[in-house]
Amino acid sequence: MAFQVSPGVNVTEKDLTNIVPAVSTSSGGIVLTAEKGPIDEVTTISSEQELAENFGKPNNSNFEEWFCAANFLGYGNNLKVVRPITGMVNACVSGTAILIKNTTDYLDNYSSTASFAGNVGVFAAREAGTLGNSLKISVCSNSTAFGPHSMSGNLVADASAAIGDTSITVDDGSLMQVGDILEFGDASNVPSTDGAPSGFFYKITAISTHVLTIARFNPQTGATETGGLRHAVVDNAKILRHWEYYFQFSTPPTSTDDVVNAGGSLDEMHIVVLDEDGGITGTAGTILETFEGVSQAVDAKSAQGNSNFFADVIYSQSKFVYVMDHETTLANSGSAKKGQTFDNTQGDAFVVKTYSLASGTDDYAATNGEIATAYEKFSDTDAVDLSLLLCGPSQTTADATGDTKATAVMDIATARKDCVAFISPARTDVVGVANAITQAQNVIGFADGLPSTSYAVIDSGYKYMYDRYNDVYRFVPLNGDIAGLCARTDNVADAWFSPGGFNRGQVRGAVKLAFNPNQTQRDELYKSRINPVTSFPGQGTVLFGDKTAQSKPSAFDRINVRRLFIVLEKAVSTAAKFQLFEFNDEFTRAQFRNLVEPFLRDVQGRRGITDFSVVCDDTNNTGDVIDRNEFRADIFIKPARSINFIQLNFIATRSGVSFSEVAGS
């Protein structure tokens, strides 16, 4: 407060209500090769349904890592997923397909409003992979092409088009397209302007010169039906034509109000994105999304003041496509709206532009380098909040030997010091290996090749589970489940409770285990830092250990102790940031102690620690420490220990003996 010169009253506030904040303990992370989804970007998923919607369903190439992710989400609801950069590319209209990694990549490299980059045609699939090859886009930019339009020069030329006929000859079929919806005039050759004379519609399914193959069309459902003409059509009857997706829109495309107000016109377009061959939805021709009344003007605005430029609208709203370039027949597309009359005929008033995407490719054979690069997305503790790091399969598809991937994942967790990596042995160590002794040796050999760290947990193998997406049973690594048990433990108890045992260690969805170790084998696994997962008759499949991958005997060779210290360190360090740039004096030090000690008492009350001491005074904040602009606090913790061994002693005594006489014998 500034010095006062004259008398007065000043009011100030001092906030002494600061507390140590709660920290996340249940956030998982995994790298996943997938059939779709953003690439080289961290995406947060909260359920298996979201996983399938964002990254596609599992297949024979990625089911191990996919179900590791899905199994984790069976216990928790916060999983961060990174799709690695491999050799996949996005489907496009023409040219050489390119890789558009994510929305940031699109904005940075391909979305210039003046001149779109990429040389791949007007549209490209939003996500890389073969699924994009199923996409088709239909663009209608004028009212004539929209319909209804009397095709006066295209008269029916059949002398007798009878009921049930599925082909009909017209005078000129050059301006008609497959997919067009037709109505035929009545006996007076008068086409309807407000619906067919008899309410009948037909879709063109094929064109051969002037011969149209037609099928019945239901405007209420948008479905093409079987059967031909519902009534006879006389020779020289007139034809009324509609755009294939006429019934999806309320009005024809003309001019948007914003462009009209700026002195422009004819800028409006209707756009339909559909699943051409059923590769996405399972039903060919399914409409995926529609965009009504979007503008060719680069500066067009909607009634709400948002951009109505078609490329911007599709970027912000479409789940399936990006705009890559302007249609060459729309000469003024991308121009400013002021005084601009846009070319909305696309070269011909009757023609609707359609674009089928192709050349999209998948690549599930990720190399160790590609996987390691993707996992590096999790290395920044400030950018990504993470507690549980899933390895998935310990070996990449492209490298079926070695432990490079597992080591890379463990190294990231160890460097972060605020999360734990979860590792399963190689598939070939346990799956298809008939001898349990050999399986045990393989798993131990795998673990022996991994570094010693308390920031990792190694399990004993694979579980056999049902894949409902493909109606098959598959062997899947257990590390997704083990990480999930930690997440579930956080929800039902606290992070410092052990995730193992019959209370919290029940593994879900396991039909059987690839390797079900007996007591002798469990003993050997445990000595080698491996947590056995065991099926007990009538009691389910259980995580039967709680060791970290630290080889040195200490408190930190237990999962609960390591996760306890992660919680304490993360929470207290977050709170300590607010001491930065304050004075290192007794007031600040007392404030810090008053901040930390109640938090530790709470943890003690919740059975995480048995005792603690916080030293933050002039004994450790000496003059030298203060002169170096440092602040020191020593926090002593006695962690609670989990029970790994139970000794039960049953003692038989003589009938006349008092128990107090033999107690301690």
XYZ file of C-alpha atoms in Angstrom:
665
model
C 0.000 0.000 0.000
C 1.291 3.464 -0.833
C 2.100 5.857 1.996
C -0.822 8.095 2.934
C -0.374 11.819 3.244
C -3.752 12.682 4.768
C -6.101 10.715 7.020
C -8.374 8.140 5.387
C -9.544 4.553 5.411
C -8.200 2.003 2.940
C -9.656 -1.479 2.494
C -7.539 -4.377 1.233
C -8.052 -8.096 0.866
C -5.674 -10.948 1.490
C -6.621 -14.415 0.244
C -5.418 -17.102 2.664
C -7.834 -19.746 1.439
C -5.415 -21.367 -1.004
C -5.416 -25.135 -1.050
C -3.492 -27.892 -2.786
C -5.549 -28.657 -5.910
C -6.882 -32.044 -6.916
C -4.949 -33.656 -9.757
C -5.911 -36.097 -12.448
C -4.864 -39.677 -11.782
C -6.942 -41.650 -14.296
C -6.030 -40.181 -17.681
C -4.671 -42.780 -20.119
C -2.733 -42.460 -23.366
C -2.041 -44.776 -26.331
C -0.778 -44.669 -29.918
C -3.261 -46.330 -32.281
C -3.005 -47.178 -35.974
C -6.545 -46.784 -37.271
C -8.720 -46.674 -40.376
C -9.588 -43.018 -39.785
C -9.154 -40.149 -37.345
C -6.802 -37.185 -36.917
C -3.105 -37.955 -37.337
C -0.200 -36.730 -35.198
C -2.631 -35.079 -32.799
C -3.787 -35.872 -29.265
C -7.515 -36.674 -29.226
C -9.371 -37.307 -25.961
C -11.849 -40.204 -25.985
C -14.338 -40.973 -23.207
C -15.970 -44.246 -24.328
C -15.610 -47.203 -26.650
C -18.388 -45.746 -28.787
C -16.398 -42.535 -29.221
C -13.319 -44.602 -30.047
C -15.174 -46.345 -32.884
C -16.749 -43.108 -34.118
C -13.487 -41.171 -34.188
C -10.953 -43.834 -35.187
C -13.034 -46.536 -36.820
C -13.654 -50.118 -35.830
C -10.996 -52.761 -35.144
C -9.691 -54.902 -37.983
C -7.168 -57.688 -38.482
C -4.317 -55.172 -38.628
C -4.934 -53.084 -35.519
C -7.121 -55.136 -33.163
C -4.430 -55.526 -30.480
C -3.915 -51.832 -29.847
C -7.581 -51.018 -30.575
C -8.856 -53.360 -27.891
C -6.169 -52.226 -25.455
C -7.721 -48.794 -25.824
C -11.290 -50.119 -25.650
C -10.541 -52.316 -22.636
C -9.083 -49.338 -20.767
C -12.276 -47.399 -21.476
C -14.208 -50.260 -19.883
C -12.746 -49.135 -16.532
C -12.092 -45.402 -17.069
C -13.423 -42.585 -19.222
C -10.407 -40.491 -20.192
C -8.108 -41.820 -22.893
C -5.854 -39.720 -25.094
C -5.216 -41.259 -28.509
C -2.578 -40.421 -31.121
C -2.764 -41.868 -34.634
C 0.804 -42.154 -35.958
C 2.091 -40.863 -39.278
C 2.614 -43.850 -41.573
C 2.203 -44.224 -45.340
C -1.537 -43.498 -45.493
C -2.978 -40.746 -47.737
C -6.343 -38.997 -48.093
C -8.737 -39.895 -50.890
C -9.158 -37.089 -53.425
C -10.858 -36.227 -56.711
C -7.818 -36.262 -58.997
C -4.061 -35.885 -59.107
C -1.697 -37.453 -56.593
C -3.248 -38.116 -53.208
C -1.654 -36.318 -50.269
C -1.614 -36.731 -46.510
C -3.660 -34.193 -44.555
C -2.770 -35.060 -40.980
C -5.378 -33.062 -39.092
C -7.272 -29.773 -39.082
C -4.165 -27.815 -38.104
C -2.257 -29.287 -41.039
C -5.147 -28.399 -43.369
C -5.300 -24.794 -42.154
C -1.530 -24.358 -42.337
C -0.917 -25.945 -45.721
C -4.036 -26.452 -47.813
C -6.718 -23.842 -47.093
C -5.736 -20.616 -48.808
C -8.839 -18.626 -49.671
C -7.155 -17.170 -52.714
C -5.759 -20.325 -54.182
C -6.307 -23.702 -52.596
C -3.259 -25.939 -52.444
C -2.861 -29.611 -53.090
C -3.581 -30.198 -56.785
C -6.020 -32.980 -55.907
C -9.278 -31.598 -57.296
C -12.121 -29.819 -55.563
C -12.514 -32.119 -52.564
C -10.457 -34.486 -50.435
C -11.462 -36.870 -47.664
C -11.153 -35.327 -44.232
C -9.293 -38.332 -42.897
C -6.605 -40.468 -44.471
C -7.347 -44.064 -45.430
C -9.377 -46.213 -47.792
C -12.696 -45.269 -46.184
C -12.478 -41.970 -48.046
C -12.732 -43.844 -51.349
C -16.420 -44.401 -50.582
C -17.218 -40.676 -50.546
C -19.142 -38.877 -53.274
C -20.075 -35.213 -53.372
C -22.928 -33.735 -55.421
C -23.053 -29.956 -55.966
C -26.074 -28.093 -57.347
C -25.518 -24.379 -58.005
C -28.581 -23.162 -59.921
C -32.339 -23.437 -59.823
C -32.606 -25.015 -63.265
C -30.383 -27.917 -62.342
C -32.221 -28.170 -59.026
C -35.649 -28.549 -60.656
C -38.421 -29.050 -61.331
C -37.509 -28.181 -64.905
C -39.483 -28.939 -68.030
C -37.201 -30.792 -70.462
C -39.163 -29.640 -73.493
C -36.543 -30.863 -75.948
C -36.308 -34.281 -74.374
C -39.709 -35.737 -75.244
C -40.472 -39.372 -74.653
C -40.041 -41.063 -78.018
C -41.476 -44.485 -77.176
C -44.611 -45.220 -79.060
C -45.892 -47.306 -76.192
C -44.238 -46.994 -72.777
C -46.311 -49.497 -70.870
C -46.891 -50.071 -67.175
C -43.925 -51.917 -65.696
C -41.387 -50.826 -68.318
C -37.952 -50.117 -66.774
C -36.443 -48.490 -69.871
C -37.716 -45.619 -71.893
C -36.391 -43.850 -74.989
C -36.196 -40.052 -75.120
C -35.398 -37.688 -77.946
C -32.236 -36.391 -76.282
C -30.603 -37.879 -73.221
C -27.420 -35.775 -73.327
C -28.458 -33.335 -70.620
C -29.661 -35.979 -68.204
C -27.548 -37.640 -65.554
C -27.708 -40.916 -63.699
C -29.518 -40.150 -60.466
C -31.882 -37.527 -61.913
C -35.489 -37.770 -60.726
C -38.114 -37.663 -63.486
C -41.828 -37.090 -63.825
C -43.668 -37.768 -67.059
C -46.418 -35.628 -68.535
C -50.024 -36.644 -68.838
C -51.930 -37.567 -71.978
C -52.052 -33.901 -72.953
C -48.289 -33.665 -72.835
C -48.525 -31.183 -69.960
C -45.836 -31.730 -67.302
C -46.689 -30.905 -63.744
C -45.209 -27.847 -62.031
C -46.337 -28.748 -58.526
C -45.982 -32.503 -58.521
C -46.502 -35.282 -61.024
C -49.937 -35.558 -62.541
C -50.317 -38.909 -60.902
C -47.764 -38.333 -58.077
C -45.218 -40.755 -59.581
C -41.430 -40.216 -59.562
C -38.631 -42.240 -61.180
C -34.843 -42.249 -60.782
C -32.488 -42.726 -63.725
C -30.215 -45.663 -62.878
C -28.388 -45.875 -66.227
C -28.159 -43.992 -69.530
C -27.241 -45.457 -72.914
C -27.332 -42.636 -75.476
C -31.074 -41.880 -75.508
C -32.301 -44.923 -73.591
C -32.951 -44.308 -69.896
C -33.090 -47.137 -67.384
C -35.468 -46.060 -64.628
C -36.717 -47.293 -61.251
C -39.497 -46.103 -59.003
C -38.540 -43.415 -56.495
C -40.182 -42.634 -53.150
C -39.730 -38.923 -52.260
C -40.914 -39.485 -48.685
C -38.143 -41.954 -47.879
C -35.634 -40.972 -50.557
C -35.399 -44.648 -51.500
C -35.104 -46.132 -54.959
C -37.602 -48.954 -55.291
C -38.053 -51.892 -57.641
C -40.455 -51.798 -60.554
C -40.939 -49.635 -63.592
C -43.643 -47.319 -64.860
C -46.773 -47.106 -62.747
C -48.788 -45.832 -65.686
C -48.400 -45.816 -69.440
C -46.613 -42.843 -70.971
C -47.722 -41.667 -74.376
C -45.425 -40.932 -77.301
C -43.938 -37.430 -77.190
C -44.911 -36.928 -73.565
C -42.948 -34.132 -71.892
C -40.483 -34.716 -69.045
C -40.090 -32.866 -65.763
C -36.613 -33.268 -64.261
C -35.327 -32.868 -60.646
C -31.863 -33.049 -59.081
C -31.270 -36.398 -57.416
C -31.293 -34.713 -53.976
C -34.077 -32.245 -54.737
C -36.186 -33.507 -51.862
C -33.419 -32.843 -49.287
C -33.743 -29.061 -49.610
C -36.554 -26.577 -49.096
C -35.720 -24.108 -51.892
C -33.519 -24.023 -55.012
C -30.083 -22.354 -54.890
C -30.241 -18.731 -56.018
C -28.578 -15.764 -54.307
C -27.821 -15.376 -50.577
C -29.206 -12.284 -48.844
C -25.747 -11.136 -47.792
C -24.417 -11.195 -51.351
C -27.553 -9.515 -52.730
C -27.139 -6.719 -50.170
C -23.581 -6.239 -51.451
C -24.775 -5.959 -55.049
C -23.905 -9.523 -56.040
C -26.017 -12.490 -57.135
C -26.236 -16.184 -58.015
C -23.666 -17.316 -55.454
C -25.642 -20.009 -53.669
C -24.926 -23.757 -53.765
C -26.456 -26.902 -52.248
C -23.939 -29.648 -51.439
C -24.560 -33.290 -50.528
C -21.924 -35.715 -49.179
C -22.840 -39.382 -49.459
C -21.532 -42.903 -48.998
C -21.365 -43.985 -52.613
C -20.646 -47.702 -52.235
C -21.654 -48.328 -48.625
C -18.084 -48.626 -47.365
C -18.755 -46.220 -44.495
C -22.324 -47.008 -43.442
C -22.893 -50.389 -45.036
C -25.634 -49.024 -47.318
C -24.720 -47.651 -50.739
C -26.035 -44.181 -51.461
C -26.561 -43.162 -47.815
C -26.584 -39.389 -47.405
C -23.975 -38.470 -44.802
C -24.449 -34.705 -44.600
C -25.992 -31.778 -46.502
C -25.069 -28.101 -46.779
C -27.861 -25.792 -47.866
C -27.373 -22.325 -49.323
C -23.601 -22.029 -48.930
C -21.919 -19.284 -50.924
C -19.216 -19.046 -53.562
C -18.277 -15.603 -52.201
C -15.193 -15.744 -50.001
C -16.498 -13.011 -47.677
C -20.169 -14.109 -47.528
C -21.822 -14.103 -44.111
C -24.760 -16.032 -42.712
C -27.685 -14.361 -40.973
C -25.863 -15.054 -37.681
C -22.713 -13.291 -38.880
C -20.635 -16.433 -39.430
C -18.766 -17.209 -42.638
C -21.035 -18.708 -45.298
C -18.205 -19.333 -47.775
C -18.644 -22.964 -48.768
C -15.038 -23.937 -47.934
C -15.305 -22.420 -44.451
C -18.691 -24.009 -43.764
C -17.483 -27.431 -44.839
C -14.299 -27.035 -42.786
C -16.224 -26.162 -39.625
C -19.159 -28.564 -40.048
C -18.228 -31.533 -42.225
C -17.073 -34.792 -40.660
C -16.010 -36.257 -43.985
C -14.458 -33.809 -46.513
C -12.266 -30.763 -47.012
C -12.473 -28.262 -49.859
C -9.165 -28.267 -51.730
C -9.831 -26.143 -54.832
C -12.510 -24.266 -56.759
C -14.516 -25.892 -59.526
C -12.942 -24.671 -62.773
C -16.321 -24.163 -64.463
C -17.321 -21.748 -61.694
C -15.167 -18.918 -62.932
C -15.865 -16.480 -60.132
C -15.859 -18.911 -57.213
C -13.818 -17.505 -54.349
C -14.313 -13.875 -55.388
C -15.462 -11.147 -53.005
C -19.207 -10.530 -52.904
C -19.383 -6.815 -53.692
C -21.003 -6.283 -57.094
C -20.110 -9.826 -58.217
C -22.447 -11.867 -60.408
C -21.338 -15.442 -59.845
C -21.354 -18.101 -62.568
C -23.746 -20.661 -61.177
C -24.319 -22.679 -64.325
C -21.170 -24.824 -64.062
C -20.893 -24.662 -67.825
C -24.420 -25.917 -68.386
C -27.610 -25.009 -66.585
C -28.802 -28.604 -66.418
C -25.609 -30.220 -65.192
C -24.991 -31.067 -61.541
C -21.347 -31.620 -60.618
C -20.502 -34.890 -58.892
C -17.131 -35.906 -57.461
C -16.177 -39.436 -56.494
C -13.106 -39.622 -54.256
C -10.379 -42.202 -54.840
C -6.720 -43.096 -54.177
C -7.009 -43.094 -50.382
C -4.758 -45.733 -48.791
C -4.224 -47.277 -45.361
C -0.944 -48.186 -43.715
C -1.065 -50.152 -40.474
C 2.543 -51.343 -40.663
C 3.961 -48.677 -38.383
C 7.699 -48.794 -37.775
C 9.327 -48.392 -34.386
C 10.416 -44.907 -35.419
C 6.890 -43.880 -36.425
C 5.456 -45.258 -33.188
C 8.140 -43.566 -31.093
C 7.451 -40.245 -32.825
C 3.745 -40.574 -32.041
C 4.410 -41.395 -28.381
C 6.550 -38.241 -28.181
C 3.234 -36.344 -28.326
C 2.803 -37.475 -24.708
C 6.231 -36.282 -23.535
C 5.321 -32.662 -22.728
C 3.922 -32.556 -19.194
C 2.644 -28.997 -19.646
C 0.756 -29.776 -22.860
C -0.677 -33.206 -22.022
C -2.081 -34.223 -18.639
C -1.390 -37.953 -18.395
C -1.285 -40.575 -15.654
C -1.383 -43.993 -17.344
C 0.522 -44.718 -20.565
C -0.547 -47.854 -22.500
C 1.957 -49.644 -24.695
C -0.588 -51.806 -26.533
C 1.287 -54.605 -28.357
C 4.909 -54.406 -27.342
C 6.105 -54.837 -30.900
C 5.096 -52.928 -34.005
C 3.591 -54.534 -37.081
C 6.639 -53.619 -39.105
C 9.057 -54.950 -36.475
C 7.892 -58.227 -34.980
C 10.998 -58.646 -32.848
C 12.704 -56.809 -30.045
C 11.444 -54.562 -27.294
C 12.179 -51.152 -28.811
C 8.583 -49.974 -28.607
C 8.123 -51.034 -24.974
C 11.387 -49.367 -24.007
C 10.394 -46.133 -25.742
C 7.088 -46.037 -23.849
C 8.844 -46.708 -20.528
C 11.401 -43.980 -21.252
C 8.649 -41.399 -21.798
C 6.967 -42.264 -18.491
C 10.293 -42.186 -16.658
C 11.188 -38.801 -18.163
C 7.767 -37.314 -17.336
C 7.858 -38.604 -13.728
C 4.115 -38.099 -13.373
C 2.715 -41.189 -15.062
C 3.176 -44.952 -15.226
C 3.688 -47.025 -18.391
C 1.927 -50.374 -18.750
C 3.685 -53.115 -20.709
C 2.657 -56.599 -21.881
C 5.104 -59.179 -23.270
C 5.311 -59.922 -26.971
C 2.474 -61.889 -28.532
C 4.853 -64.642 -29.618
C 5.975 -65.085 -26.003
C 2.619 -66.464 -24.845
C 0.100 -66.884 -27.684
C 0.338 -70.213 -29.445
C 3.035 -71.454 -27.053
C 1.735 -74.746 -25.730
C 4.158 -75.249 -22.834
C 3.513 -73.059 -19.757
C 7.120 -73.444 -18.641
C 8.284 -72.044 -21.969
C 5.751 -69.224 -21.684
C 7.118 -68.280 -18.268
C 10.677 -68.326 -19.576
C 9.679 -66.195 -22.574
C 7.945 -63.582 -20.431
C 10.870 -63.420 -17.999
C 13.284 -63.090 -20.920
C 11.187 -60.232 -22.304
C 11.174 -58.409 -18.956
C 14.916 -58.923 -18.519
C 15.463 -56.875 -21.671
C 13.558 -53.878 -20.301
C 15.064 -51.095 -18.185
C 14.573 -50.823 -14.448
C 12.136 -48.059 -13.522
C 9.425 -47.496 -10.943
C 7.408 -45.653 -13.620
C 6.346 -48.842 -15.418
C 4.290 -51.966 -14.756
C 4.797 -55.258 -16.589
C 2.042 -57.884 -16.804
C 2.189 -61.544 -17.807
C 0.493 -61.679 -21.179
C -2.670 -61.782 -23.242
C -6.359 -62.470 -22.697
C -8.803 -64.132 -25.075
C -11.864 -61.956 -25.665
C -14.815 -61.507 -28.007
C -14.584 -58.994 -30.842
C -18.227 -58.024 -31.402
C -17.352 -55.834 -34.369
C -16.051 -58.765 -36.405
C -17.776 -61.672 -34.587
C -14.509 -63.414 -33.721
C -12.486 -64.174 -30.602
C -9.012 -62.630 -30.341
C -5.979 -62.621 -28.075
C -5.332 -59.081 -26.844
C -2.526 -57.648 -24.622
C -3.516 -57.139 -21.004
C -1.876 -53.744 -20.430
C -5.058 -51.871 -21.367
C -6.880 -53.783 -18.624
C -4.120 -53.285 -16.030
C -4.028 -49.544 -16.663
C -7.829 -49.645 -16.496
C -7.687 -51.317 -13.067
C -5.657 -48.353 -11.844
C -8.273 -45.973 -13.241
C -11.039 -47.952 -11.566
C -9.104 -48.005 -8.285
C -8.954 -44.209 -8.446
C -12.736 -44.106 -8.764
C -13.586 -46.579 -5.992
C -10.737 -45.774 -3.582
C -7.623 -43.646 -4.233
C -4.548 -43.799 -6.430
C -2.452 -45.025 -3.491
C -4.477 -48.214 -3.115
C -3.149 -51.304 -4.852
C -5.006 -52.204 -8.087
C -4.312 -55.923 -7.576
C -6.233 -58.671 -5.804
C -9.804 -59.848 -5.567
C -11.218 -56.508 -4.363
C -10.007 -54.203 -7.146
C -8.013 -56.417 -9.515
C -10.802 -58.228 -11.396
C -10.060 -58.260 -15.149
C -13.177 -57.975 -17.317
C -14.055 -59.806 -20.507
C -11.437 -62.546 -20.323
C -12.683 -65.834 -21.781
C -9.304 -67.350 -20.961
C -5.649 -66.392 -20.660
C -2.948 -67.227 -23.165
C -0.690 -67.891 -20.162
C -2.257 -68.769 -16.822
C 0.700 -69.094 -14.404
C 0.591 -71.479 -11.445
C 2.024 -70.665 -8.012
C 5.563 -71.731 -8.893
C 5.511 -69.700 -12.093
C 4.001 -66.713 -10.295
C 6.905 -66.836 -7.842
C 9.413 -66.700 -10.694
C 7.523 -63.926 -12.498
C 7.316 -61.799 -9.368
C 11.053 -62.041 -8.785
C 11.488 -60.713 -12.339
C 9.295 -57.599 -11.826
C 6.310 -59.172 -13.608
C 2.774 -59.014 -12.239
C 0.977 -62.294 -12.890
C -2.582 -62.241 -14.185
C -4.285 -65.450 -13.120
C -7.672 -67.091 -13.596
C -9.060 -68.709 -10.474
C -11.978 -71.178 -10.850
C -15.165 -69.526 -9.682
C -13.363 -66.259 -8.840
C -12.545 -64.772 -12.223
C -9.363 -63.406 -13.762
C -7.306 -61.311 -11.355
C -4.227 -59.102 -11.380
C -2.211 -60.973 -8.740
C 0.610 -58.564 -8.095
C 1.384 -54.885 -7.633
C 5.055 -54.500 -8.511
C 6.639 -51.789 -10.596
C 9.438 -52.516 -13.058
C 12.074 -51.306 -10.584
C 14.649 -53.988 -9.891
C 16.111 -52.244 -6.826
C 14.240 -53.261 -3.645
C 12.622 -50.180 -2.144
C 9.239 -48.690 -1.387
C 9.044 -47.644 -5.049
C 8.947 -51.211 -6.312
C 5.203 -51.158 -5.496
C 2.536 -49.612 -7.721
C 0.607 -48.006 -4.883
C 3.705 -46.231 -3.511
C 4.808 -44.964 -6.913
C 1.303 -43.648 -7.691
C 1.039 -42.127 -4.189
C 4.184 -40.077 -4.784
C 3.023 -39.076 -8.258
C -0.168 -37.663 -6.732
C 1.695 -35.891 -3.925
C 4.411 -34.458 -6.154
C 1.968 -33.346 -8.838
C -0.460 -31.701 -6.421
C 2.096 -29.976 -4.204
C 4.223 -28.756 -7.146
C 1.113 -27.264 -8.743
C 0.306 -25.421 -5.526
C 3.941 -24.347 -5.113
C 3.850 -22.416 -8.414
C 1.951 -19.682 -6.619
C 4.972 -19.079 -4.368
C 7.083 -18.052 -7.348
C 8.233 -14.425 -7.234
C 7.190 -14.017 -3.615
C 9.749 -13.208 -0.930
C 11.603 -16.082 0.687
C 10.818 -15.076 4.233
C 9.148 -16.694 7.224
C 5.707 -15.447 6.140
C 5.943 -17.208 2.733
C 7.410 -20.330 4.315
C 4.646 -20.492 6.923
C 2.089 -19.939 4.190
C 3.552 -22.879 2.263
C 3.501 -25.157 5.325
C -0.104 -24.172 6.035
C -0.904 -25.074 2.457
C 0.765 -28.482 2.335
C 0.197 -29.901 5.808
C -3.626 -30.001 5.646
C -3.361 -31.759 2.293
C -1.026 -34.401 3.710
C -3.265 -34.860 6.762
C -6.138 -35.519 4.388
C -4.081 -38.131 2.512
C -3.131 -39.642 5.859
C -6.775 -39.812 6.853
C -7.490 -41.599 3.582
C -4.830 -44.211 4.417
C -2.256 -43.150 1.857
C 0.501 -42.331 4.351
C 1.170 -43.248 7.973
C 3.101 -40.109 8.912
C 4.719 -37.027 7.399
C 6.794 -33.963 8.185
C 7.144 -30.696 6.263
C 10.379 -28.780 6.864
C 10.363 -25.333 5.341
C 12.167 -22.832 7.530
C 15.546 -21.183 7.943
C 17.244 -24.562 8.427
C 16.898 -25.417 4.749
C 16.311 -21.899 3.408
C 19.714 -20.585 4.367
C 21.211 -17.290 3.248
C 22.928 -19.002 0.323
C 19.627 -20.536 -0.810
C 17.858 -17.177 -0.567
C 20.672 -15.412 -2.436
C 20.319 -17.901 -5.286
C 16.626 -16.910 -5.527
C 15.625 -20.407 -4.459
C 12.986 -21.781 -2.121
C 13.316 -25.157 -0.390
C 10.880 -27.468 1.308
C 11.690 -30.993 2.494
C 8.616 -33.193 2.704
C 9.145 -36.472 4.561
C 6.614 -39.221 3.813
C 6.001 -42.633 5.339
C 3.954 -44.394 2.641
C 1.360 -46.998 3.470
C 2.354 -50.464 2.282
C 0.113 -53.037 0.613
C -0.114 -56.591 1.904
C 1.575 -59.079 -0.384
C 1.959 -61.979 2.053
C -0.427 -63.327 4.672
C 0.783 -65.643 7.426
C -1.926 -67.539 9.301
C -0.813 -69.542 12.332
C -3.192 -72.165 13.722
C -2.128 -73.494 17.170
C -3.627 -76.539 18.869
C -3.631 -76.527 22.694
C -4.589 -78.898 25.452
C -8.107 -78.570 26.830
C -7.171 -77.259 30.232
C -4.645 -74.667 29.091
C -5.335 -70.933 29.253
C -4.655 -69.163 25.961
C -2.678 -66.503 27.796
C -0.270 -69.209 28.924
C 0.616 -70.290 25.416
C 0.327 -66.976 23.587
C 3.536 -66.275 21.748
C 4.642 -69.917 21.792
